[in-house]
Coordinates of C-alpha atoms in Angstrom, one line a residue:
M23 CA -3.3 243.0 204.3
I24 CA -1.5 246.0 203.0
A25 CA 1.4 247.2 205.1
P26 CA 1.5 251.0 205.8
T27 CA 4.4 252.9 204.5
A28 CA 6.2 255.3 206.8
V29 CA 9.6 256.6 207.9
V30 CA 11.3 254.0 210.2
D31 CA 11.1 255.0 213.8
I32 CA 11.5 252.6 216.7
S33 CA 10.6 255.3 219.2
N34 CA 13.8 256.7 220.6
M35 CA 15.7 253.4 220.4
A36 CA 15.5 253.3 224.1
S37 CA 13.1 251.0 225.9
A38 CA 10.2 251.0 223.5
P39 CA 8.5 247.6 223.5
V40 CA 8.8 245.5 220.4
P41 CA 5.4 244.4 219.1
S42 CA 4.8 240.7 218.8
P43 CA 4.4 238.7 216.7
L44 CA 6.2 240.2 213.7
W45 CA 5.6 239.3 210.0
L46 CA 8.1 239.8 207.2
S47 CA 6.8 242.3 204.8
E48 CA 9.8 243.0 202.5
V49 CA 13.2 241.6 202.0
S50 CA 16.2 243.1 200.2
V51 CA 19.4 241.2 199.4
R52 CA 22.9 242.4 198.4
R53 CA 25.9 240.4 197.3
F54 CA 24.5 237.0 198.2
R55 CA 25.3 234.6 195.3
S56 CA 23.2 235.5 192.3
L57 CA 21.2 238.0 194.3
Y58 CA 23.7 240.8 193.8
E59 CA 21.2 243.6 194.5
I60 CA 17.5 242.9 194.5
G61 CA 14.6 244.2 196.4
P62 CA 12.6 245.2 198.1
I63 CA 10.7 242.0 197.3
R64 CA 7.2 242.5 198.8
L65 CA 5.9 239.4 200.6
Q66 CA 2.3 238.6 201.3
D67 CA 1.2 238.1 204.9
G68 CA -0.3 234.8 203.6
L69 CA 1.0 233.0 200.5
T70 CA 3.8 234.2 198.2
V71 CA 4.8 232.2 195.1
L72 CA 8.3 232.3 193.5
A73 CA 8.4 231.1 189.9
G74 CA 11.0 231.1 187.2
Q75 CA 13.8 229.3 185.5
N76 CA 16.2 226.9 187.2
D77 CA 19.1 228.6 189.0
G78 CA 17.1 231.8 188.8
G79 CA 17.6 232.6 192.5
K80 CA 14.4 231.2 194.1
S81 CA 16.2 228.8 196.5
T82 CA 18.9 231.4 197.1
L83 CA 16.2 233.8 198.4
F84 CA 15.1 231.1 200.8
D85 CA 18.7 230.8 202.0
A86 CA 18.9 234.6 202.3
I87 CA 15.7 234.7 204.5
A88 CA 17.1 231.9 206.6
F89 CA 20.4 233.9 206.9
L90 CA 18.4 236.9 208.1
L91 CA 16.4 234.9 210.7
G92 CA 19.4 232.9 212.0
G93 CA 18.6 229.6 210.3
Y94 CA 21.5 229.5 207.8
Q95 CA 25.2 229.9 208.4
S96 CA 26.8 231.7 205.5
D97 CA 30.4 231.0 204.2
V98 CA 32.7 232.4 201.6
A99 CA 30.9 230.4 198.8
D100 CA 27.8 232.5 199.4
R101 CA 29.5 235.8 198.4
S102 CA 28.6 237.1 195.0
Y103 CA 31.5 236.5 192.6
D104 CA 33.9 239.3 191.8
I105 CA 33.1 241.5 194.8
A106 CA 35.7 243.3 196.9
N107 CA 37.0 241.7 200.1
N108 CA 35.7 244.6 202.2
E109 CA 32.1 244.3 200.9
L110 CA 29.5 242.7 203.1
I111 CA 26.7 240.2 202.5
E112 CA 23.6 242.1 203.4
V113 CA 20.0 240.8 203.9
E114 CA 17.5 243.4 205.2
G115 CA 13.9 242.6 206.3
V116 CA 11.0 244.9 207.0
F117 CA 8.8 243.6 209.7
Y118 CA 5.3 244.7 210.9
S119 CA 3.3 243.8 214.0
L120 CA 0.8 241.2 213.2
F121 CA -1.8 242.5 215.6
D122 CA -1.0 246.2 215.4
L123 CA -1.6 247.0 211.7
D124 CA -2.1 250.7 212.6
R125 CA 1.5 250.9 213.9
V126 CA 3.1 253.9 212.2
S127 CA 6.5 252.5 211.7
P128 CA 7.9 249.2 210.5
I129 CA 10.9 247.5 212.2
R130 CA 13.9 247.1 209.9
I131 CA 16.4 244.3 210.7
R132 CA 19.6 243.8 208.8
A133 CA 21.9 240.8 208.8
T134 CA 25.5 241.4 207.5
Q135 CA 28.6 239.2 207.2
P136 CA 32.1 240.3 206.2
L137 CA 34.6 238.0 204.5
N138 CA 35.8 235.4 207.1
G139 CA 33.8 237.2 209.8
P140 CA 30.7 236.4 211.9
R141 CA 27.2 237.3 211.1
S142 CA 25.8 240.4 212.9
L143 CA 22.3 241.6 213.3
S144 CA 21.3 245.3 213.4
V145 CA 18.1 247.3 213.8
L146 CA 17.4 250.7 212.3
G147 CA 16.0 253.4 214.4
H148 CA 16.6 256.9 215.8
V149 CA 19.2 257.8 218.4
H150 CA 19.7 261.1 220.2
P151 CA 23.2 262.4 219.5
L152 CA 23.7 263.4 223.2
I153 CA 23.0 259.8 224.2
G154 CA 25.0 258.2 221.4
G155 CA 23.4 254.8 221.4
R156 CA 20.7 252.4 222.5
L157 CA 20.1 252.4 226.3
Q158 CA 19.4 248.6 226.2
V159 CA 23.0 247.8 225.1
M160 CA 25.0 250.6 226.9
T161 CA 27.3 249.8 229.8
V162 CA 27.0 251.5 233.2
D163 CA 30.0 253.8 232.3
Q164 CA 28.3 254.8 229.0
L165 CA 25.1 255.5 230.8
R166 CA 26.8 257.7 233.3
T167 CA 28.5 259.6 230.5
A168 CA 25.2 260.1 228.8
H169 CA 23.6 261.2 232.1
K170 CA 26.2 263.8 232.5
M171 CA 25.8 265.1 228.9
V172 CA 22.1 265.6 229.2
L173 CA 21.6 266.3 233.0
G174 CA 24.9 267.8 234.1
S175 CA 25.9 265.0 236.5
S176 CA 27.0 261.4 236.3
G177 CA 24.2 260.0 238.4
S178 CA 26.6 258.4 240.8
G179 CA 23.9 257.3 243.2
L180 CA 21.9 255.5 240.6
N181 CA 22.2 251.9 239.5
K182 CA 22.1 250.7 235.9
A183 CA 18.3 250.2 235.8
D184 CA 17.7 253.6 237.3
L185 CA 20.1 255.3 234.9
K186 CA 18.2 253.8 232.0
Q187 CA 14.9 254.9 233.4
V188 CA 16.0 258.5 233.9
L189 CA 17.5 258.7 230.5
D190 CA 14.4 257.1 228.9
D191 CA 12.2 259.7 230.6
W192 CA 14.4 262.5 229.3
L193 CA 14.4 261.1 225.7
S194 CA 10.6 260.9 225.8
T195 CA 10.4 264.7 226.1
R196 CA 12.7 265.4 223.1
P197 CA 11.2 266.4 219.7
L198 CA 11.7 263.9 216.8
D199 CA 13.8 266.3 214.7
E200 CA 16.6 266.0 217.3
F201 CA 17.1 262.3 216.6
E202 CA 19.4 260.8 214.0
E203 CA 18.7 257.7 212.0
C204 CA 21.3 254.9 212.5
W205 CA 21.8 251.2 212.7
A206 CA 22.5 249.6 216.1
P207 CA 23.0 246.1 217.4
A208 CA 19.7 244.2 217.6
R209 CA 18.8 242.5 220.9
D210 CA 15.2 242.7 222.2
E211 CA 13.9 242.3 218.7
L212 CA 15.4 238.9 218.3
A213 CA 12.9 237.1 220.5
H214 CA 10.0 238.4 218.3
L215 CA 11.3 237.5 214.9
P216 CA 9.4 234.9 213.0
K217 CA 10.2 231.2 213.4
L218 CA 11.4 229.5 210.2
T219 CA 10.7 226.0 208.9
W220 CA 12.2 225.0 205.5
F221 CA 10.8 222.1 203.5
S222 CA 13.5 221.6 200.9
S223 CA 13.1 219.8 197.6
A224 CA 15.0 216.9 199.2
T225 CA 12.5 216.9 202.0
A226 CA 9.7 216.5 199.5
Q227 CA 11.2 213.1 198.6
D228 CA 11.9 212.1 202.2
P229 CA 8.8 211.8 204.4
V230 CA 10.9 211.1 207.4
A231 CA 12.7 214.4 207.1
A232 CA 9.4 216.1 206.6
V233 CA 8.0 214.6 209.8
Q234 CA 11.3 215.6 211.6
H235 CA 10.7 219.2 210.6
V236 CA 7.1 219.2 211.9
V237 CA 8.0 217.3 215.2
A238 CA 11.0 219.5 215.9
K239 CA 8.8 222.6 215.6
E240 CA 6.0 221.1 217.6
S241 CA 8.5 219.9 220.3
Q242 CA 10.0 223.4 220.6
R243 CA 6.5 224.9 221.0
I244 CA 5.6 222.4 223.8
L245 CA 8.9 222.7 225.6
S246 CA 8.6 226.5 225.6
G247 CA 5.2 226.2 227.3
E248 CA 4.4 226.7 231.0
N249 CA 4.5 222.9 231.7
F250 CA 8.2 222.6 230.9
I251 CA 9.8 226.0 231.0
D252 CA 10.5 226.1 234.7
Q253 CA 11.8 222.5 234.7
L254 CA 14.1 223.3 231.7
A255 CA 15.3 226.5 233.4
D256 CA 16.2 224.6 236.5
L257 CA 18.1 222.0 234.4
S258 CA 19.9 224.7 232.5
E259 CA 20.9 226.4 235.7
A260 CA 22.2 223.1 237.2
I261 CA 24.3 222.4 234.0
D262 CA 25.6 225.9 234.0
R263 CA 26.7 225.5 237.6
D264 CA 28.3 222.2 237.0
V265 CA 30.1 223.2 233.8
D266 CA 31.4 226.5 235.3
P267 CA 34.5 225.0 236.9
S268 CA 35.6 223.8 233.5
L269 CA 35.1 227.2 232.0
T270 CA 37.0 228.7 235.0
E271 CA 40.0 226.4 234.3
I272 CA 40.0 227.3 230.6
R273 CA 39.8 231.1 231.4
S274 CA 42.7 230.7 233.9
Q275 CA 44.9 228.9 231.4
I276 CA 44.2 231.6 228.7
R277 CA 45.2 234.3 231.2
K278 CA 48.3 232.4 232.0
H279 CA 49.4 231.9 228.5
C280 CA 48.2 235.3 227.3
P281 CA 49.1 237.8 230.0
D282 CA 48.7 240.7 227.6
L283 CA 44.9 240.2 227.7
D284 CA 42.9 242.5 230.0
S285 CA 40.0 240.0 230.5
V286 CA 38.7 236.7 229.3
S287 CA 35.0 235.9 229.2
I288 CA 33.6 232.5 228.3
E289 CA 29.9 231.7 228.7
A290 CA 28.0 228.5 227.9
S291 CA 24.2 228.5 227.5
F292 CA 21.8 225.6 227.0
D293 CA 18.5 225.8 225.2
F294 CA 16.6 222.5 225.6
T295 CA 13.7 223.8 223.6
R296 CA 15.9 223.4 220.5
V297 CA 15.5 219.7 219.8
S298 CA 16.3 217.5 216.8
P299 CA 14.2 214.4 217.3
R300 CA 15.1 211.0 215.7
I301 CA 12.2 209.9 213.6
T302 CA 11.4 206.3 212.5
M303 CA 8.6 205.7 210.1
R304 CA 7.3 202.3 209.1
V305 CA 4.3 201.6 206.9
T306 CA 2.7 198.4 205.9
R307 CA 0.4 197.2 203.1
K308 CA -1.4 193.9 203.3
G309 CA 0.6 192.9 206.4
K310 CA 4.0 193.6 204.7
E311 CA 6.3 196.5 205.4
V312 CA 6.7 199.0 202.6
D313 CA 10.2 200.5 202.0
L314 CA 9.4 204.0 200.9
K315 CA 12.9 204.6 199.7
K316 CA 12.4 201.8 197.1
H317 CA 8.8 202.8 196.3
G318 CA 7.6 205.0 193.5
Q319 CA 8.0 208.7 194.0
G320 CA 4.3 209.2 193.6
Q321 CA 3.6 207.2 196.8
V322 CA 6.4 209.0 198.6
R323 CA 5.0 212.4 197.6
R324 CA 1.5 211.4 198.7
V325 CA 2.8 210.5 202.1
T326 CA 4.6 213.8 202.3
L327 CA 1.4 215.6 201.2
A328 CA -0.4 213.9 204.1
I329 CA 2.3 215.1 206.5
H330 CA 1.8 218.7 205.3
E331 CA -2.0 218.4 205.9
G332 CA -1.2 217.1 209.4
N333 CA 1.0 220.1 209.9
L334 CA -1.9 222.4 208.9
N335 CA -4.0 221.0 211.6
L336 CA -1.2 221.4 214.2
L337 CA -0.7 225.0 213.1
K338 CA -4.4 225.7 213.6
A339 CA -4.1 224.5 217.2
E340 CA -1.2 226.7 218.0
G341 CA -1.3 230.1 219.6
T342 CA -0.3 233.2 217.8
S343 CA 2.5 234.5 220.0
Q344 CA 5.1 234.2 217.2
T345 CA 4.8 234.3 213.4
E346 CA 5.9 231.2 211.5
I347 CA 7.4 231.3 208.0
L348 CA 7.1 228.1 206.1
L349 CA 9.4 227.7 203.1
Y350 CA 8.5 225.1 200.4
D351 CA 11.1 224.5 197.7
E352 CA 9.4 222.7 194.7
P353 CA 7.0 220.7 196.8
D354 CA 4.9 219.8 193.7
T355 CA 7.6 217.7 192.0
H356 CA 6.4 214.2 191.0
L357 CA 2.8 215.0 192.0
D358 CA 0.0 214.5 189.4
Y359 CA -2.3 217.3 188.6
A360 CA -5.0 216.4 191.2
A361 CA -2.4 216.0 193.9
Q362 CA -0.9 219.3 193.0
R363 CA -4.2 221.0 193.5
T364 CA -4.7 219.2 196.8
L365 CA -1.3 220.3 198.0
F366 CA -2.0 223.9 196.9
G367 CA -5.2 223.8 199.0
I368 CA -3.2 222.6 202.0
L369 CA -0.5 225.2 201.7
N370 CA -3.0 228.0 201.0
G371 CA -4.9 226.8 204.1
Q372 CA -1.7 227.2 206.1
S373 CA -1.2 230.7 204.7
Q374 CA -4.7 231.7 205.8
L375 CA -3.8 231.2 209.4
T376 CA -3.2 234.6 211.1
H377 CA 0.3 233.7 212.4
V378 CA 1.6 231.8 209.3
Q379 CA 3.4 233.1 206.2
V380 CA 4.0 230.6 203.3
L381 CA 6.6 231.0 200.5
V382 CA 6.5 228.4 197.7
A383 CA 9.2 228.1 195.0
T384 CA 7.7 226.2 192.1
H385 CA 7.7 225.4 188.4
S386 CA 4.1 224.2 188.5
K387 CA 1.8 226.0 186.2
N388 CA -1.0 224.8 188.4
F389 CA 0.3 226.6 191.4
I390 CA 1.0 229.7 189.4
D391 CA -2.6 229.6 188.0
M392 CA -4.2 229.2 191.4
A393 CA -2.2 231.9 193.2
P394 CA -3.2 235.6 192.9
L395 CA -1.0 237.4 190.4
E396 CA 0.1 240.0 192.9
A397 CA 1.5 237.1 195.1
I398 CA 3.8 235.8 192.3
H399 CA 7.4 236.8 191.8
H400 CA 9.1 235.9 188.6
F401 CA 12.8 235.1 188.9
R402 CA 15.2 235.1 186.0
L403 CA 18.9 235.7 185.3
N404 CA 20.1 238.7 183.3
A405 CA 23.0 238.7 180.8
D406 CA 25.4 239.2 183.7
L407 CA 24.0 236.1 185.5
W408 CA 22.5 238.2 188.3
T409 CA 19.0 237.5 189.4
E410 CA 16.2 239.9 188.4
V411 CA 12.8 239.7 190.0
E412 CA 9.5 240.8 188.4
Q413 CA 6.3 241.3 190.3
L414 CA 2.9 242.6 189.1
V415 CA 2.6 246.1 190.4
G416 CA -0.8 247.0 189.0
R417 CA -4.1 245.3 188.5
S418 CA -5.1 246.4 185.1
H419 CA -6.1 243.6 182.6
E420 CA -3.3 244.6 180.3
Q421 CA -0.7 244.4 183.1
E422 CA -1.9 241.0 184.2
L423 CA -1.7 239.6 180.6
E424 CA 1.8 241.1 180.0
F425 CA 3.1 239.7 183.3
Q426 CA 1.6 236.3 182.8
A427 CA 3.0 236.1 179.3
S428 CA 6.4 237.0 180.6
L429 CA 6.1 234.4 183.4
F430 CA 5.0 231.5 181.3
S431 CA 7.4 232.2 178.4
G432 CA 10.3 232.3 180.9
L433 CA 9.2 228.9 182.3
G434 CA 8.7 227.4 178.8
L435 CA 5.2 226.2 179.8
R436 CA 2.3 225.4 177.6
N437 CA -1.4 225.4 178.4
S438 CA -1.6 221.7 177.5
M439 CA -3.0 220.5 180.8
I440 CA -6.5 221.7 179.9
L441 CA -7.7 218.1 179.7
D442 CA -6.8 217.6 183.4
E443 CA -9.2 220.3 184.6
R444 CA -12.0 219.3 186.9
C445 CA -14.8 221.2 185.2
F446 CA -15.4 223.3 182.1
L447 CA -17.5 226.4 181.9
V448 CA -18.6 227.0 178.3
V449 CA -19.7 230.5 177.3
E450 CA -20.5 231.9 173.9
G451 CA -19.2 235.5 174.0
E452 CA -16.1 237.6 174.8
T453 CA -17.9 239.9 177.3
E454 CA -18.8 237.0 179.6
E455 CA -15.4 235.4 179.0
S456 CA -13.7 238.5 180.5
A457 CA -16.3 239.3 183.2
L458 CA -17.3 235.9 184.6
P459 CA -13.9 235.0 186.3
V460 CA -13.8 238.3 188.2
L461 CA -17.5 238.2 189.1
F462 CA -17.2 234.5 190.3
N463 CA -14.2 235.4 192.5
R464 CA -16.1 238.3 194.0
V465 CA -19.2 236.2 194.8
M466 CA -17.7 232.9 195.8
G467 CA -14.4 234.1 197.3
R468 CA -12.5 231.6 195.2
S469 CA -11.1 231.9 191.7
L470 CA -12.3 229.6 188.9
V471 CA -8.8 228.3 188.5
S472 CA -8.4 227.4 192.2
L473 CA -11.6 225.2 191.9
G474 CA -10.3 223.5 188.8
I475 CA -12.8 225.3 186.5
H476 CA -11.6 226.2 183.0
I477 CA -13.6 228.8 181.1
V478 CA -13.9 228.2 177.3
N479 CA -15.4 230.7 174.9
T480 CA -16.8 228.9 171.8
S481 CA -18.1 232.2 170.2
G482 CA -21.5 230.9 169.4
S483 CA -24.1 228.2 170.1
G484 CA -23.2 226.3 167.0
S485 CA -19.7 225.7 168.3
N486 CA -21.0 225.0 171.8
R487 CA -22.6 221.7 170.7
N488 CA -19.5 220.0 169.3
F489 CA -17.3 221.1 172.1
V490 CA -19.7 220.2 174.9
K491 CA -20.4 216.8 173.2
M492 CA -16.6 216.0 173.0
L493 CA -16.0 216.9 176.7
K494 CA -19.1 215.0 177.9
T495 CA -18.9 211.8 175.8
K496 CA -15.3 211.3 174.9
W497 CA -13.5 212.8 177.9
R498 CA -16.3 212.3 180.5
K499 CA -15.8 215.8 182.0
D500 CA -18.2 217.9 184.0
V501 CA -19.4 220.7 181.8
V502 CA -21.5 223.7 182.7
L503 CA -23.1 225.8 179.9
Y504 CA -23.7 229.5 180.3
A505 CA -25.7 230.7 177.3
D506 CA -27.8 233.7 176.2
S507 CA -31.5 233.2 176.9
D508 CA -32.4 233.8 173.3
I509 CA -31.1 230.4 172.3
K510 CA -34.1 228.9 174.1
N511 CA -36.2 230.0 171.2
D512 CA -34.3 227.5 169.0
Q513 CA -35.8 224.1 169.5
K514 CA -32.9 222.3 167.9
T515 CA -30.5 223.9 170.4
L516 CA -32.7 222.9 173.3
A517 CA -32.9 219.4 171.9
W518 CA -29.1 218.8 171.9
I519 CA -28.7 220.4 175.3
Q520 CA -31.3 217.9 176.7
D521 CA -29.7 215.0 174.7
L522 CA -26.4 215.6 176.4
G523 CA -28.1 215.5 179.8
L524 CA -27.6 219.1 180.7
V525 CA -30.2 220.3 183.2
E526 CA -31.4 223.9 183.4
G527 CA -30.5 225.4 186.8
S528 CA -27.7 222.9 187.4
D529 CA -25.3 222.5 184.5
A530 CA -27.2 224.6 182.0
H531 CA -27.9 228.3 182.6
F532 CA -29.6 230.8 180.3
I533 CA -28.6 234.4 181.2
G534 CA -30.5 237.7 180.7
A535 CA -33.8 238.6 179.0
N536 CA -32.1 237.7 175.8
E537 CA -28.3 237.8 176.4
F538 CA -25.7 238.1 179.1
E539 CA -25.2 241.9 178.8
D540 CA -28.8 242.8 179.3
A541 CA -28.9 240.9 182.6
F542 CA -27.3 243.9 184.3
A543 CA -29.3 246.9 185.4
D544 CA -29.3 250.2 183.5
E545 CA -27.6 252.1 186.3
V546 CA -24.8 249.5 186.3
W547 CA -24.1 250.0 182.6
L548 CA -24.4 253.8 183.0
E549 CA -21.7 253.8 185.6
V550 CA -19.5 251.6 183.4
L551 CA -19.9 254.0 180.5
Q552 CA -19.4 257.2 182.6
L553 CA -16.3 255.9 184.5
R554 CA -14.6 253.7 181.9
F555 CA -15.6 255.0 178.5
P556 CA -16.1 258.8 178.7
P557 CA -17.2 260.4 175.3
T558 CA -14.6 262.0 173.1
A559 CA -14.7 265.8 172.6
G560 CA -17.9 266.8 170.7
Q561 CA -19.9 263.7 171.7
P562 CA -22.7 264.0 174.3
D563 CA -22.3 262.7 177.8
W564 CA -23.8 259.3 178.7
T565 CA -27.4 259.4 180.1
P566 CA -29.9 256.8 181.3
D567 CA -31.8 257.2 178.0
D568 CA -28.7 255.9 176.2
V569 CA -28.8 252.6 178.1
A570 CA -32.6 252.4 177.8
G571 CA -32.2 252.8 174.1
F572 CA -29.9 249.8 173.9
R573 CA -32.7 247.6 175.2
T574 CA -35.0 248.6 172.4
A575 CA -32.5 247.5 169.8
S576 CA -32.7 244.0 168.3
K577 CA -29.5 243.0 170.2
F578 CA -28.5 244.9 173.3
S579 CA -24.8 243.9 173.2
E580 CA -24.3 245.0 169.6
E581 CA -25.9 248.3 170.0
L582 CA -23.9 248.9 173.2
H583 CA -20.6 248.0 171.6
N584 CA -21.2 250.0 168.4
T585 CA -22.2 253.1 170.3
V586 CA -19.2 253.0 172.6
R587 CA -16.9 252.6 169.7
R588 CA -18.5 255.6 168.0
R589 CA -18.6 258.0 171.0
H590 CA -15.6 256.9 173.1
R591 CA -12.2 258.5 172.2
N592 CA -10.8 255.0 171.6
S593 CA -12.7 253.5 168.7
S594 CA -10.9 250.1 169.1
V595 CA -12.8 249.2 172.2
G596 CA -13.8 245.5 172.1
K597 CA -16.2 243.3 173.9
P598 CA -13.5 242.0 176.3
D599 CA -12.9 245.6 177.4
L600 CA -16.6 246.0 178.1
G601 CA -16.6 242.7 180.1
I602 CA -13.6 243.9 182.2
A603 CA -15.1 247.3 182.9
L604 CA -18.4 245.7 183.8
A605 CA -16.6 243.4 186.3
E606 CA -14.6 246.2 187.8
V607 CA -17.8 248.3 188.5
C608 CA -19.5 245.2 190.0
L609 CA -16.5 244.7 192.3
T610 CA -17.2 248.0 194.1
S611 CA -20.8 247.0 194.8
P612 CA -21.8 243.3 194.8
S613 CA -25.4 244.2 194.6
N614 CA -24.8 245.1 191.0
I615 CA -24.3 241.4 190.2
P616 CA -27.7 239.9 189.1
D617 CA -29.3 237.3 191.4
E618 CA -29.6 234.8 188.5
L619 CA -25.8 235.0 188.0
V620 CA -25.2 234.4 191.7
K621 CA -27.3 231.2 191.5
C622 CA -25.3 230.1 188.5
F623 CA -22.1 230.6 190.4
E624 CA -23.4 228.6 193.4
A625 CA -24.4 225.7 191.1
L626 CA -21.1 225.8 189.3
S627 CA -19.2 225.7 192.5
Q628 CA -21.1 222.7 193.7
I629 CA -20.4 220.8 190.5
A630 CA -16.7 221.6 190.7
R631 CA -16.4 220.4 194.3
R632 CA -18.2 217.0 193.8

């Protein structure tokens, strides 16, 4: 989903209802540890991945989000170093209604905390200067003063509710240009903010703690339901009544010892939906109890992985009355490649639920590979040791490559895990190497990477044989061959394909009349040429006859490539550029993708899933 952009406006800051549930769209942080001034960081309504060096600020962002939503108590150590005593920690979030995507305005909530002071929460909106504040939080005296300002009388015969209603009706008649933007104490919005569950890196090594997080959240949901809410309300009321004499005595003594005080107010409240259950976990193997604390980390992590999958099923069964944000801090540590892929599938499944947002901090190249690039944020420290955050802001091929190179170099990662991939797709040209990942994603709704499929361009049928043979015989990997149809004219090539057990239509596919490029219709290539490779000055416009002429040449792809380089203003156009442009045009209309290619993708997907 793409959140709309608009000027903030929570109606007139009077009694406009807060939409529910809300999801966190952006977060900005100031003066919170290494996050001196970052943002806005755009979060996905599904899965967001934080990657980068150690101490780069990923876990600090989790703390900042928890500070915003009330799940973290800040102290002096959380203040950025070398800031003035009068400066505040600030964390600001932009929230949108989950079920009202056409809502014109977001809701902006800001949490602030001064040195040695309490945290406070404010909401940004518009206030009429004659009213001077939010009706929801004004006292009766303030409401009467406002009533006199706008209607000429104090409204002495009206109670508080009636005063609010009269002033609200008056505000609804005023034009927007009379209102002023300001921050005011948040109140009604608090009940609609997302719930937060944080699985720390320590939790990943402690299955009991992971279960406790899940059970506490589930218990809170159950106790907030109709079956218990009345009982708990009665219990809270009884405790309030019984504890009040104690509070009265304390108030009395304070007044006695502090006669200069005008009033003393002490209130106690009890929320029995906020539970912290005690969890005991015992597992046995062959009749003997297994001590997970003394067991290998791999076993512990697999148990934790199973807990996350159980949580996924619980989330599916929940209602959507309130958004849930799940924070995972390096959940992939000590997991092997296959288990990392399984865990990613679980977390991605959680993020696909309408009411769930998932943020993952990770060093795993597997997670980074499987996530959409626009969902990845790259954290790193600058020379002043302040956090900087990079995010892909465009979708061009060049931007993706540049962002990915920056990300991986910052992590110090190598692409050495190729041998752990589930399936290899072998192609023999640069055009298909560039186009097939995009086309596969469009047709199957999943990326090659997310299915464990690694694409390899061997640049010719001669190289294909040795590479496929090594993967099939030495490494015993699943291999799917996509080759130009013209190699079927070579009996030796067909012989080695058959010798290796590749079956046409399953793990061997021959594309096009002669090659991959000619599999696409003339009108598709004409659109590619007209939109992506307009002729330079003095060269004729592209016509259907041009594409038809390519098909009469001895090799369609070579004639296409040479003509584009000759007539386009950029003579350095390569076959990868043609592949990218072809894929982009096909994205706008899936019918442009040849049926034979769709069948290839379906077969490839089945092989990768087995």
